[in-house]
PDB file of C-alpha atoms in Angstrom:
ATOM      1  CA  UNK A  22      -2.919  16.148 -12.477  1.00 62.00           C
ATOM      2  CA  UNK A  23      -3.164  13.962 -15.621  1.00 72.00           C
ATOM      3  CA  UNK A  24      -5.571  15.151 -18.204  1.00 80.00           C
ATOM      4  CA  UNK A  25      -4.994  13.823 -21.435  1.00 82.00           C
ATOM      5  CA  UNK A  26      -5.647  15.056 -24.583  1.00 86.00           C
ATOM      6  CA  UNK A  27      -9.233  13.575 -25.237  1.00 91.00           C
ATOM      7  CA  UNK A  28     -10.260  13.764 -22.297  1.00 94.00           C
ATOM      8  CA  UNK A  29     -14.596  14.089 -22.455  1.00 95.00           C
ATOM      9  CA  UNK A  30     -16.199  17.106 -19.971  1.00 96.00           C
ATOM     10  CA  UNK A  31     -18.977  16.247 -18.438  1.00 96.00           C
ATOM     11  CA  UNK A  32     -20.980  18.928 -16.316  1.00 95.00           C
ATOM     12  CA  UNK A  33     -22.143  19.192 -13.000  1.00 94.00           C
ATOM     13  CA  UNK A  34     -25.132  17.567 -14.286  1.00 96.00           C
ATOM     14  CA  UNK A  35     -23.434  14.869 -16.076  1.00 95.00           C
ATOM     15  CA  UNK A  36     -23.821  15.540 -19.492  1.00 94.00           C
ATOM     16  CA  UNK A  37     -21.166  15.924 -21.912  1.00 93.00           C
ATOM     17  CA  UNK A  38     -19.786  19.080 -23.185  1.00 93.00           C
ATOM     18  CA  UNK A  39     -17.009  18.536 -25.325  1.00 94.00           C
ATOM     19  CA  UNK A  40     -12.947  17.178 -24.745  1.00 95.00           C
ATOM     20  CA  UNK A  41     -10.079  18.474 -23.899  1.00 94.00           C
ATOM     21  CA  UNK A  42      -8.199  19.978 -26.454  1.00 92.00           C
ATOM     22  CA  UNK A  43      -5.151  21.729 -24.760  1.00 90.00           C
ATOM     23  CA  UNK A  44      -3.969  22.657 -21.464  1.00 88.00           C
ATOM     24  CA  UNK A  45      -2.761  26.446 -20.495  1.00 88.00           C
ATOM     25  CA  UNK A  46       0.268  27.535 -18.756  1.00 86.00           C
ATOM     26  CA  UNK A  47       0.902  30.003 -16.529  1.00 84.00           C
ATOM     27  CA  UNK A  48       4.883  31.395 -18.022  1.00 79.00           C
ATOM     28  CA  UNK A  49       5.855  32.721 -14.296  1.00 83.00           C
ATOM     29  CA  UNK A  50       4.422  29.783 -12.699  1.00 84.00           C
ATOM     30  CA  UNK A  51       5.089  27.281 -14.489  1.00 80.00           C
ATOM     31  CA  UNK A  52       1.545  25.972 -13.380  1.00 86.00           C
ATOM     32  CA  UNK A  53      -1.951  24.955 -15.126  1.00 88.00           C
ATOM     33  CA  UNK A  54      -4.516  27.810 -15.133  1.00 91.00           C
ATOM     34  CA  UNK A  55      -7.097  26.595 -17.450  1.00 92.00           C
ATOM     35  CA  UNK A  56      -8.414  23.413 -19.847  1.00 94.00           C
ATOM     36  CA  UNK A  57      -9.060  24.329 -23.527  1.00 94.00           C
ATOM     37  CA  UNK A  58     -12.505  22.788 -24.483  1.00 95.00           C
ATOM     38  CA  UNK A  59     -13.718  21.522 -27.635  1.00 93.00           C
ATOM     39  CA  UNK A  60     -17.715  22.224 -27.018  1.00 86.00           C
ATOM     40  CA  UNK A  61     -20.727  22.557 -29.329  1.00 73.00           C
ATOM     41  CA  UNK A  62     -21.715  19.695 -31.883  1.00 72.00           C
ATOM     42  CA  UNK A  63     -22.957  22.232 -35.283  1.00 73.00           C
ATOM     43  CA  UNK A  64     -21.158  25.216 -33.709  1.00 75.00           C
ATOM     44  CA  UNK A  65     -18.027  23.796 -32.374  1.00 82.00           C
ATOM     45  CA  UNK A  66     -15.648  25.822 -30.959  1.00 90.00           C
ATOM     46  CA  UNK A  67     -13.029  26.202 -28.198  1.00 93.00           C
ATOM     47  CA  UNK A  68     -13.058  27.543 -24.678  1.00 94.00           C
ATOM     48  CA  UNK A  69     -10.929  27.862 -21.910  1.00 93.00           C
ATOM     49  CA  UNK A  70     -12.361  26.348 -18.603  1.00 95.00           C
ATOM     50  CA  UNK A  71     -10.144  27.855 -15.289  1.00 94.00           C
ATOM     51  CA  UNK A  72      -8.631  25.357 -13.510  1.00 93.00           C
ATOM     52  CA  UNK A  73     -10.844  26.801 -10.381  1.00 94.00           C
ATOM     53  CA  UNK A  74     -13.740  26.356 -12.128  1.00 95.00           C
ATOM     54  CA  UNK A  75     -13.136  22.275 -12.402  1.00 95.00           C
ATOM     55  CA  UNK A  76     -14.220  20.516  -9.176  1.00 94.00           C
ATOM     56  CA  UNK A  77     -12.937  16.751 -10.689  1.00 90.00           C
ATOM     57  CA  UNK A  78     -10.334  15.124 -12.787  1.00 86.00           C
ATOM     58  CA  UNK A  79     -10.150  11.635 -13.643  1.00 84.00           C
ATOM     59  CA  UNK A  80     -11.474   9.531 -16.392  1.00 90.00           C
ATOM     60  CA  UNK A  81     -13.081  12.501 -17.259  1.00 94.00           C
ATOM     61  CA  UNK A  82     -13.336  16.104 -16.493  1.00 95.00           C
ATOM     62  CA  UNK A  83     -15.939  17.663 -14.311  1.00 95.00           C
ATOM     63  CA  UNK A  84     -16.696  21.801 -14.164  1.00 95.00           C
ATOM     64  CA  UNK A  85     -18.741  23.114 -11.460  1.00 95.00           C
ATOM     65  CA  UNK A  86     -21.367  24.790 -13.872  1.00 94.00           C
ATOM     66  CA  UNK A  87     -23.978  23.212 -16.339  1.00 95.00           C
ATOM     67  CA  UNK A  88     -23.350  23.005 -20.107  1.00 91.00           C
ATOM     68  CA  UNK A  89     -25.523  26.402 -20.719  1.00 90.00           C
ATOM     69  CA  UNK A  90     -22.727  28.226 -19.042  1.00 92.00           C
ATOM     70  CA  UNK A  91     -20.349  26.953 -21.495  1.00 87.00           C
ATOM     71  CA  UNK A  92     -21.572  29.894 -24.259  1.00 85.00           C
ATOM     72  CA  UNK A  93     -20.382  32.719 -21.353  1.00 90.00           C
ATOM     73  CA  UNK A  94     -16.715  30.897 -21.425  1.00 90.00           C
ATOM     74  CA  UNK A  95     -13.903  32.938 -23.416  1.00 87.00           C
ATOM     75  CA  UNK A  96     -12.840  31.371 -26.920  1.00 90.00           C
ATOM     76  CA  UNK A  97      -9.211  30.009 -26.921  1.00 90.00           C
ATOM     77  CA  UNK A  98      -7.702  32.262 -29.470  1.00 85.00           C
ATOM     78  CA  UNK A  99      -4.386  30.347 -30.204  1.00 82.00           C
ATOM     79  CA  UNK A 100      -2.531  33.277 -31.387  1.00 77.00           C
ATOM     80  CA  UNK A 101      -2.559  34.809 -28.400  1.00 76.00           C
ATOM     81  CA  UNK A 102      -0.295  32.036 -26.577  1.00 77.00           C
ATOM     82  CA  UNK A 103       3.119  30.538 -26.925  1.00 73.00           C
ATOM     83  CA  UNK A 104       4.222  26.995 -27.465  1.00 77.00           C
ATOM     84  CA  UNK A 105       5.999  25.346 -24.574  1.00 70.00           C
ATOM     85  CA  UNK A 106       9.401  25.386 -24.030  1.00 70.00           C
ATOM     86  CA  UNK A 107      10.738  21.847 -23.780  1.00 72.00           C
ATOM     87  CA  UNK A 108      13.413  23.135 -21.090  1.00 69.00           C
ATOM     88  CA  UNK A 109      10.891  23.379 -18.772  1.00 67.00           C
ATOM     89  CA  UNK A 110      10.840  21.658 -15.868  1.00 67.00           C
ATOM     90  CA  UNK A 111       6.995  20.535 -15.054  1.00 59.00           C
TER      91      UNK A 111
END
């Protein structure tokens, strides 16, 4: 999976919803677990998006919910999350 920084959301009824912002690691795992979302246009903020919950990947992102469900999403709270290693093998 290649999602680049950028990266518009659209959702499941093809509107857009914001980019992607970061990506978030599982430590143990060493795998993906969710996509941080810039969303909102006056109230901007960002969200994390479960990997589950995204049914396509490619020039853009696509969730499996509409852009209304986007407010019921946690905020990203940066603080709460370490910086990648870059020893890690991906």
């Amino acid at each position: 999976m290649l999602v680049p920084f950028g990266t518009h959301v659209i959702d499941k009824h093809g509107k857009s919803v914001g980019t992607v912002s970061r990506v978030v690691l599982d430590s143990q795992a060493r795998e993906v677990v969710s996509l941080v979302v810039h969303h909102g246009v006056l109230n901007r903020r960002e969200v994390e998006v479960p990997l589950s919950k995204v049914t396509g990947f490619g020039d853009e992102v696509r969730p499996s919910f509409a852009a209304a469900e986007f407010n019921e999403l946690p905020p990203f709270h940066a603080p709460s999350f370490r910086v990648m290693p870059d020893h890690w093998d991906m």
